[in-house]
CSV table of C-alpha atoms and ligand atoms in Angstrom, one decimal:
chain,number,residue,atom,x,y,z
Q,13,MET,CA,33.8,8.0,-5.9
Q,14,LYS,CA,30.6,7.7,-2.5
Q,15,GLU,CA,28.6,3.8,-3.3
Q,16,LYS,CA,25.1,4.8,-4.2
Q,17,LYS,CA,22.6,4.3,-1.4
Q,18,ILE,CA,20.3,1.4,-1.8
Q,19,ALA,CA,16.2,0.7,-1.7
Q,20,LEU,CA,15.4,-2.6,-0.6
Q,21,VAL,CA,12.4,-4.3,-1.8
Q,22,ALA,CA,11.1,-6.8,-0.1
Q,23,GLY,CA,8.6,-8.8,-2.2
Q,24,GLY,CA,10.2,-7.5,-5.4
Q,25,ALA,CA,9.4,-9.4,-7.6
Q,26,GLY,CA,5.6,-9.4,-7.0
Q,27,PHE,CA,3.2,-7.3,-9.3
Q,28,ILE,CA,3.6,-4.1,-7.6
Q,29,GLY,CA,7.4,-4.9,-6.7
Q,30,SER,CA,8.5,-5.6,-9.8
Q,31,HIS,CA,7.1,-1.9,-10.7
Q,32,LEU,CA,8.6,-0.2,-7.8
Q,33,CYS,CA,11.9,-1.8,-8.5
Q,34,ALA,CA,12.3,-0.5,-12.4
Q,35,ARG,CA,11.0,3.1,-10.9
Q,36,LEU,CA,13.5,3.4,-8.0
Q,37,LEU,CA,16.5,2.3,-10.5
Q,38,GLU,CA,15.5,4.9,-13.0
Q,39,GLN,CA,15.2,7.4,-10.2
Q,40,GLY,CA,18.4,6.2,-9.7
Q,41,TRP,CA,18.6,4.1,-6.5
Q,42,ASP,CA,20.5,0.9,-6.6
Q,43,VAL,CA,17.6,-1.5,-5.7
Q,44,LEU,CA,17.9,-5.0,-3.3
Q,45,CYS,CA,15.1,-7.1,-4.3
Q,46,LEU,CA,14.5,-9.8,-2.0
Q,47,ASP,CA,11.7,-12.1,-2.7
Q,48,ASN,CA,10.3,-16.3,-1.6
Q,49,MET,CA,9.3,-16.4,-5.3
Q,50,LEU,CA,5.8,-18.2,-4.0
Q,51,THR,CA,3.9,-16.1,-5.7
Q,52,ALA,CA,6.3,-13.9,-7.9
Q,53,ARG,CA,7.5,-14.6,-10.9
Q,54,PRO,CA,10.7,-14.7,-12.1
Q,55,GLY,CA,9.5,-12.6,-15.7
Q,56,ASN,CA,8.7,-9.3,-13.5
Q,57,LEU,CA,12.6,-9.3,-13.5
Q,58,ARG,CA,13.3,-9.6,-17.3
Q,59,ALA,CA,13.8,-5.7,-17.7
Q,60,LEU,CA,15.5,-5.3,-14.9
Q,61,THR,CA,18.2,-7.9,-14.1
Q,62,ASN,CA,21.0,-7.2,-16.2
Q,63,HIS,CA,20.8,-3.5,-14.7
Q,64,PRO,CA,24.2,-2.4,-12.8
Q,65,GLY,CA,21.9,-1.1,-10.3
Q,66,PHE,CA,19.6,-3.9,-9.6
Q,67,SER,CA,20.6,-7.1,-7.4
Q,68,PHE,CA,18.4,-9.8,-6.0
Q,69,VAL,CA,18.5,-12.5,-3.1
Q,70,ARG,CA,16.1,-15.2,-3.0
Q,71,ALA,CA,14.8,-14.8,0.7
Q,72,ASP,CA,11.9,-15.6,2.8
Q,73,ILE,CA,11.5,-12.8,5.5
Q,74,THR,CA,9.5,-15.0,8.0
Q,75,ASP,CA,13.4,-16.1,8.4
Q,76,PRO,CA,16.6,-14.2,9.6
Q,77,LEU,CA,17.6,-12.0,6.6
Q,78,PRO,CA,20.4,-13.6,4.5
Q,79,ASP,CA,24.1,-12.2,5.3
Q,80,GLU,CA,24.4,-10.4,1.5
Q,81,VAL,CA,21.4,-8.3,2.8
Q,82,VAL,CA,22.7,-7.5,6.4
Q,83,GLU,CA,26.1,-7.1,5.3
Q,84,GLN,CA,25.0,-4.0,3.4
Q,85,ALA,CA,23.2,-2.7,6.0
Q,86,ASP,CA,24.9,0.5,6.2
Q,87,ARG,CA,24.1,1.2,2.7
Q,88,ILE,CA,20.3,1.2,2.8
Q,89,GLU,CA,18.9,4.0,3.0
Q,90,ARG,CA,14.6,3.4,2.2
Q,91,ILE,CA,13.0,-0.5,3.0
Q,92,TYR,CA,9.9,-1.1,1.0
Q,93,ASN,CA,7.7,-4.5,2.5
Q,94,LEU,CA,5.4,-5.2,-0.4
Q,95,ALA,CA,6.4,-9.1,0.6
Q,96,CYS,CA,3.1,-10.6,1.1
Q,97,ALA,CA,0.8,-13.2,-1.4
Q,98,ALA,CA,-2.3,-11.0,-1.6
Q,99,SER,CA,-4.5,-12.4,-3.9
Q,100,PRO,CA,-6.7,-14.5,-1.3
Q,101,PRO,CA,-6.6,-18.0,-2.9
Q,102,HIS,CA,-3.0,-17.9,-2.7
Q,103,TYR,CA,-2.8,-16.0,0.9
Q,104,GLN,CA,-5.7,-18.6,1.9
Q,105,SER,CA,-3.7,-21.3,1.1
Q,106,ASP,CA,-0.8,-21.2,3.9
Q,107,PRO,CA,-2.7,-19.0,6.2
Q,108,GLU,CA,0.2,-20.0,8.8
Q,109,HIS,CA,2.5,-18.2,6.3
Q,110,THR,CA,0.2,-15.2,5.8
Q,111,MET,CA,0.3,-14.5,9.3
Q,112,LEU,CA,3.8,-15.0,9.7
Q,113,THR,CA,5.2,-12.8,6.8
Q,114,ASN,CA,3.1,-10.3,8.1
Q,115,VAL,CA,4.2,-10.2,11.5
Q,116,VAL,CA,7.7,-12.1,11.7
Q,117,GLY,CA,9.1,-10.7,8.4
Q,118,THR,CA,8.0,-7.1,9.2
Q,119,ASP,CA,9.7,-7.2,12.4
Q,120,ARG,CA,12.5,-8.5,10.8
Q,121,LEU,CA,12.6,-5.5,8.5
Q,122,LEU,CA,11.6,-3.2,11.1
Q,123,ARG,CA,14.5,-4.2,12.9
Q,124,LEU,CA,16.8,-4.3,10.1
Q,125,ALA,CA,15.8,-0.2,9.8
Q,126,GLU,CA,16.5,0.3,12.9
Q,127,GLN,CA,20.4,-0.6,12.5
Q,128,SER,CA,20.4,0.8,9.2
Q,129,GLY,CA,18.9,4.0,10.0
Q,130,ALA,CA,17.0,3.3,6.7
Q,131,ARG,CA,13.6,4.8,6.5
Q,132,PHE,CA,10.7,2.0,6.4
Q,133,LEU,CA,7.4,1.4,4.5
Q,134,LEU,CA,4.7,-1.3,5.3
Q,135,THR,CA,2.4,-1.5,2.4
Q,136,SER,CA,-0.8,-2.8,3.8
Q,137,THR,CA,-4.1,-2.9,2.3
Q,138,SER,CA,-7.7,-1.7,2.2
Q,139,GLU,CA,-8.6,-5.4,3.9
Q,140,VAL,CA,-8.0,-3.9,7.4
Q,141,TYR,CA,-11.1,-1.8,6.9
Q,142,GLY,CA,-13.0,-5.9,6.6
Q,143,ASP,CA,-16.4,-5.8,4.7
Q,144,PRO,CA,-16.6,-2.0,5.6
Q,145,GLU,CA,-19.5,-0.1,6.8
Q,146,GLN,CA,-18.5,3.1,6.3
Q,147,HIS,CA,-18.3,4.5,2.8
Q,148,PRO,CA,-15.7,5.5,1.1
Q,149,GLN,CA,-13.3,4.3,3.5
Q,150,ARG,CA,-11.2,6.9,5.6
Q,151,GLU,CA,-8.1,6.2,7.6
Q,152,ASP,CA,-9.5,7.1,10.7
Q,153,TYR,CA,-12.3,4.4,10.2
Q,154,ARG,CA,-11.6,1.2,12.2
Q,155,GLY,CA,-12.6,-1.3,10.3
Q,156,TRP,CA,-15.6,-4.2,10.6
Q,157,VAL,CA,-13.1,-7.1,10.3
Q,158,ASN,CA,-13.7,-11.2,11.3
Q,159,CYS,CA,-10.8,-11.8,13.3
Q,160,THR,CA,-11.7,-15.8,13.4
Q,161,GLY,CA,-12.7,-16.1,9.7
Q,162,PRO,CA,-10.7,-17.1,6.5
Q,163,ARG,CA,-9.5,-13.7,5.2
Q,164,ALA,CA,-8.7,-13.2,8.7
Q,165,CYS,CA,-4.7,-14.4,8.1
Q,166,TYR,CA,-3.9,-11.3,5.7
Q,167,ASP,CA,-6.5,-9.0,7.2
Q,168,GLU,CA,-5.5,-9.3,10.5
Q,169,GLY,CA,-1.7,-9.6,9.7
Q,170,LYS,CA,-1.2,-6.5,8.5
Q,171,ARG,CA,-3.4,-4.9,11.3
Q,172,ALA,CA,-0.7,-6.6,13.4
Q,173,ALA,CA,2.0,-5.2,11.0
Q,174,GLU,CA,0.6,-1.9,11.3
Q,175,ALA,CA,0.5,-2.0,15.1
Q,176,MET,CA,4.2,-3.1,14.8
Q,177,ALA,CA,5.4,-0.3,12.2
Q,178,PHE,CA,3.2,2.3,14.4
Q,179,ASP,CA,5.2,1.2,17.7
Q,180,PHE,CA,8.4,1.3,16.3
Q,181,GLY,CA,7.8,5.1,14.6
Q,182,ARG,CA,6.0,6.2,18.5
Q,183,LEU,CA,9.8,4.6,20.1
Q,184,GLN,CA,11.9,6.8,17.7
Q,185,ARG,CA,13.2,2.9,16.4
Q,186,ALA,CA,12.7,3.9,12.7
Q,187,GLU,CA,10.9,6.4,10.8
Q,188,VAL,CA,8.1,4.4,9.5
Q,189,ARG,CA,5.3,4.6,6.7
Q,190,VAL,CA,1.9,2.8,5.8
Q,191,ALA,CA,0.2,2.8,2.7
Q,192,ARG,CA,-3.1,1.1,2.6
Q,193,ILE,CA,-3.4,-0.2,-0.6
Q,194,PHE,CA,-6.3,-0.7,-2.8
Q,195,ASN,CA,-7.4,-3.3,-5.6
Q,196,THR,CA,-4.9,-2.4,-8.5
Q,197,TYR,CA,-4.1,-4.0,-11.6
Q,198,GLY,CA,-1.7,-3.9,-14.5
Q,199,PRO,CA,0.8,-6.0,-16.5
Q,200,HIS,CA,2.6,-8.4,-14.2
Q,201,MET,CA,-0.3,-9.8,-12.6
Q,202,ASP,CA,-0.2,-13.2,-12.3
Q,203,PRO,CA,-2.9,-14.5,-14.9
Q,204,ARG,CA,-3.6,-17.6,-12.6
Q,205,ASP,CA,-3.4,-16.0,-9.3
Q,206,GLY,CA,-7.3,-15.7,-9.1
Q,207,ARG,CA,-8.2,-11.9,-8.9
Q,208,VAL,CA,-10.9,-10.7,-10.6
Q,209,VAL,CA,-9.0,-8.2,-13.0
Q,210,SER,CA,-7.1,-11.1,-14.2
Q,211,ASN,CA,-9.4,-13.5,-14.3
Q,212,LEU,CA,-11.7,-12.1,-16.1
Q,213,ILE,CA,-9.2,-11.3,-18.8
Q,214,CYS,CA,-7.9,-14.2,-19.4
Q,215,GLN,CA,-10.6,-15.8,-19.2
Q,216,ALA,CA,-12.1,-13.4,-22.0
Q,217,LEU,CA,-9.2,-14.1,-24.2
Q,218,GLU,CA,-9.2,-17.3,-23.8
Q,219,GLY,CA,-12.9,-18.0,-24.6
Q,220,GLN,CA,-13.2,-19.7,-21.4
Q,221,GLU,CA,-16.4,-19.5,-18.7
Q,222,ILE,CA,-16.3,-15.9,-17.1
Q,223,THR,CA,-16.9,-16.4,-13.5
Q,224,ILE,CA,-18.6,-14.2,-11.3
Q,225,TYR,CA,-18.6,-14.0,-7.4
Q,226,GLY,CA,-22.1,-13.5,-6.1
Q,227,ASP,CA,-24.6,-11.3,-8.5
Q,228,GLY,CA,-21.8,-9.0,-9.5
Q,229,SER,CA,-23.4,-6.1,-7.5
Q,230,GLN,CA,-20.3,-6.0,-5.1
Q,231,THR,CA,-18.0,-3.0,-6.0
Q,232,ARG,CA,-14.6,-2.8,-5.8
Q,233,SER,CA,-12.4,1.0,-6.9
Q,234,PHE,CA,-9.4,-0.4,-9.6
Q,235,CYS,CA,-6.2,1.6,-9.1
Q,236,TYR,CA,-3.5,0.9,-12.6
Q,237,VAL,CA,-0.3,0.4,-10.9
Q,238,SER,CA,2.0,3.2,-12.6
Q,239,ASP,CA,-0.4,5.6,-10.2
Q,240,LEU,CA,0.2,3.3,-7.1
Q,241,VAL,CA,3.6,3.0,-7.3
Q,242,ASP,CA,3.6,6.8,-7.9
Q,243,GLY,CA,1.9,7.1,-4.8
Q,244,LEU,CA,4.7,4.3,-2.7
Q,245,ILE,CA,7.3,6.7,-4.0
Q,246,ARG,CA,6.2,10.0,-3.0
Q,247,LEU,CA,4.2,8.7,0.4
Q,248,MET,CA,8.2,7.2,1.3
Q,249,GLU,CA,9.7,10.7,0.2
Q,250,ALA,CA,7.5,12.6,1.6
Q,251,LYS,CA,8.4,14.3,5.6
Q,252,ASP,CA,5.6,14.4,8.5
Q,253,VAL,CA,4.0,11.4,7.8
Q,254,SER,CA,5.4,9.4,10.0
Q,255,LEU,CA,2.9,8.0,12.2
Q,256,THR,CA,0.0,8.2,10.0
Q,257,PRO,CA,-1.7,5.3,8.1
Q,258,VAL,CA,-2.4,6.7,4.1
Q,259,ASN,CA,-4.8,5.3,1.5
Q,260,LEU,CA,-3.4,4.8,-2.3
Q,261,GLY,CA,-5.8,3.4,-4.1
Q,262,ASN,CA,-8.2,5.0,-7.6
Q,263,PRO,CA,-11.6,6.3,-6.2
Q,264,GLU,CA,-13.7,5.4,-8.9
Q,265,GLU,CA,-15.8,2.5,-8.0
Q,266,TYR,CA,-17.3,-0.3,-10.1
Q,267,THR,CA,-19.7,-3.1,-9.5
Q,268,ILE,CA,-18.2,-6.4,-10.5
Q,269,THR,CA,-20.5,-6.5,-13.9
Q,270,GLN,CA,-19.6,-3.0,-14.9
Q,271,LEU,CA,-15.8,-4.0,-14.6
Q,272,LEU,CA,-16.8,-6.8,-16.9
Q,273,GLU,CA,-18.6,-4.8,-19.2
Q,274,GLN,CA,-15.4,-3.0,-19.4
Q,275,VAL,CA,-13.1,-6.2,-19.8
Q,276,ARG,CA,-15.8,-6.9,-23.0
Q,277,ALA,CA,-15.1,-4.1,-25.0
Q,278,LEU,CA,-11.7,-4.4,-25.3
Q,279,VAL,CA,-12.0,-8.4,-25.2
Q,280,PRO,CA,-15.3,-9.6,-27.7
Q,281,THR,CA,-16.0,-13.0,-26.2
Q,282,THR,CA,-19.6,-14.6,-26.5
Q,283,ALA,CA,-18.7,-16.9,-23.3
Q,284,GLU,CA,-21.3,-17.9,-20.8
Q,285,VAL,CA,-21.2,-16.2,-17.6
Q,286,VAL,CA,-21.1,-18.2,-14.7
Q,287,TYR,CA,-22.4,-17.2,-11.0
Q,288,HIS,CA,-20.3,-18.9,-7.9
Q,289,PRO,CA,-20.8,-18.2,-5.1
Q,290,LEU,CA,-19.9,-15.6,-2.9
Q,291,PRO,CA,-16.5,-16.3,-0.9
Q,292,VAL,CA,-17.0,-16.1,3.1
Q,293,ASP,CA,-16.4,-12.5,4.2
Q,294,ASP,CA,-16.2,-10.7,0.9
Q,295,PRO,CA,-16.4,-6.9,1.2
Q,296,ARG,CA,-19.7,-5.9,-0.4
Q,297,ARG,CA,-18.3,-2.2,-1.1
Q,298,ARG,CA,-15.2,-0.7,-1.6
Q,299,ARG,CA,-13.6,3.1,-2.1
Q,300,PRO,CA,-10.9,4.8,-0.7
Q,301,ASP,CA,-11.6,8.4,0.6
Q,302,ILE,CA,-8.0,9.6,-0.6
Q,303,GLY,CA,-8.0,13.0,1.3
Q,304,ARG,CA,-5.5,12.8,3.3
Q,305,ALA,CA,-3.0,11.6,0.6
Q,306,ARG,CA,-4.1,14.4,-2.4
Q,307,ALA,CA,-3.2,16.6,0.8
Q,308,LEU,CA,-0.4,15.0,2.4
Q,309,LEU,CA,1.3,14.2,-1.1
Q,310,GLY,CA,-0.1,15.8,-3.6
Q,311,TRP,CA,-1.2,12.7,-5.0
Q,312,ALA,CA,-4.3,11.3,-7.0
Q,313,PRO,CA,-4.4,8.5,-9.7
Q,314,ARG,CA,-4.2,9.8,-13.0
Q,315,VAL,CA,-5.1,6.3,-15.4
Q,316,PRO,CA,-8.3,5.5,-16.0
Q,317,LEU,CA,-10.2,2.4,-16.2
Q,318,ALA,CA,-10.4,2.0,-19.9
Q,319,ALA,CA,-7.0,3.3,-20.6
Q,320,GLY,CA,-5.6,1.1,-17.8
Q,321,LEU,CA,-7.3,-1.6,-18.8
Q,322,ALA,CA,-6.2,-1.9,-22.4
Q,323,GLU,CA,-2.6,-1.4,-21.5
Q,324,THR,CA,-3.0,-5.0,-18.9
Q,325,VAL,CA,-5.0,-6.7,-21.8
Q,326,ARG,CA,-2.6,-5.8,-24.0
Q,327,TRP,CA,0.2,-6.9,-21.8
Q,328,PHE,CA,-1.8,-10.5,-20.7
Q,329,ALA,CA,-2.3,-11.3,-24.4
Q,330,GLU,CA,1.4,-11.5,-25.0
Q,331,GLU,CA,2.3,-13.4,-22.1
Q,332,MET,CA,-0.6,-15.5,-22.5
Q,333,GLN,CA,1.3,-15.8,-25.8
Q,334,ARG,CA,4.4,-16.0,-24.3
Q,335,MET,CA,3.2,-18.7,-21.5
Q,336,GLN,CA,1.7,-20.3,-25.1
Q,337,LEU,CA,-1.7,-19.9,-23.1
Q,338,LEU,CA,-3.6,-18.5,-26.0
Q,339,GLU,CA,-3.5,-19.3,-29.7
Q,340,LEU,CA,-5.2,-16.5,-31.1
Q,341,PRO,CA,-2.3,-14.1,-32.2
Q,342,VAL,CA,-2.4,-10.7,-30.2
Q,343,GLN,CA,-3.2,-8.4,-33.0
Q,344,GLU,CA,-6.8,-10.4,-33.5
Q,345,THR,CA,-7.9,-9.1,-30.4
Q,346,ARG,CA,-9.6,-5.5,-30.0
Q,347,LEU,CA,-7.0,-3.9,-28.1
Q,348,SER,CA,-7.1,-0.2,-29.5
Q,349,ALA,CA,-10.2,1.2,-27.2
J,11,UDP,N1,-14.2,-12.0,-8.1
J,11,UDP,C1,-15.3,-12.8,-8.9
J,11,UDP,N2,-14.9,-13.7,-9.6
J,11,UDP,C2,-13.4,-13.6,-10.5
J,11,UDP,C3,-12.7,-13.3,-9.2
J,11,UDP,C4,-12.9,-12.7,-8.1
J,11,UDP,O1,-16.6,-12.0,-9.2
J,11,UDP,O2,-13.5,-14.3,-11.1
J,11,UDP,C5,-15.0,-11.1,-7.4
J,11,UDP,C6,-14.5,-11.7,-5.3
J,11,UDP,O3,-15.2,-12.1,-5.0
J,11,UDP,C7,-14.6,-10.1,-4.8
J,11,UDP,C8,-13.7,-8.9,-5.9
J,11,UDP,O4,-14.6,-9.9,-7.9
J,11,UDP,O5,-16.2,-9.2,-4.8
J,11,UDP,C9,-12.5,-8.6,-6.6
J,11,UDP,O6,-11.9,-9.7,-6.0
J,11,UDP,P1,-10.2,-10.4,-6.3
J,11,UDP,O7,-10.0,-11.4,-5.9
J,11,UDP,O8,-9.4,-9.9,-7.5
J,11,UDP,O9,-10.0,-9.2,-4.8
J,11,UDP,P2,-10.4,-8.5,-3.5
J,11,UDP,O10,-11.4,-9.8,-3.1
J,11,UDP,O11,-9.3,-9.0,-2.4
J,11,UDP,O12,-10.7,-7.2,-3.2
């Protein structure tokens, strides 16, 4: 029998990566998951490890790729690069490593794509638009990024990774895809990674003070993870989108205060809201224009924020009980909205 082709997922044990691995296995791919486990969590792979098509290699893509990967190059047909810390506190805690992950790591995976003939997808970010002067953000907007600020290791690292991916594409060294991912949420987020959705939900569940940075009027647009994964796979499999970045995100925009209201509707809490200074270079507004994704991929998000948050709250409540962070039984929190 002919061996199945492999989809390699770098960063496959992370929040989005683990959902992508699961979906690719469902679609019949053999999945080779690479992760350095710095910001990923082993529990994210719990449901996958016994799947016969799944294999895991612990590796950091800033290092030469391990033999187990290189030896399978001729079976690798798709390479998804999701490997990078994505939460500001995490990616800023070792900024040099963040930059190298995007530049050196992406180069290693692009070279693997060149060697194997695999199609390559880079997960870039809405952060390439910086603190945007255009709203909503379209792919042809070139952004307003502070290249000397604390977010630069991530923003500029992703911009460099995009440049390299497009060069490989232009020179026909590899067939490339670039997704610009906007804020995404859902099960498998790290309760402790400091992002706004995980912080607000966990603080509400634990009855701890709610942290709002700035006055809460800044906006984000939140995409549920299943929608995002659908977009990533459609982009990878679409024809003729090689030299075009594509925004993937939910165009419904909320202030952080509105997000908090939605969380409170699901997890009633009397905890105090404490206002902290806005982090340096924190974008004021963010909303994707997804016209290109609609036109090229026939894609648009389907899960409304209230439904996605309800699923996410349910998962966090269970996860925090598993981690013994929460004494309340899950059923005592209101999860049915
Ligand atoms: N934020 C907040 N409270 C928190 C964590 C974040 O008000 O506990 C704010 C943060 O300053 C930003 C927005 O929420 O304006 C989204 O932050 P996140 O770290 O989730 O993502 P990013 O800034 O990368 O979009």
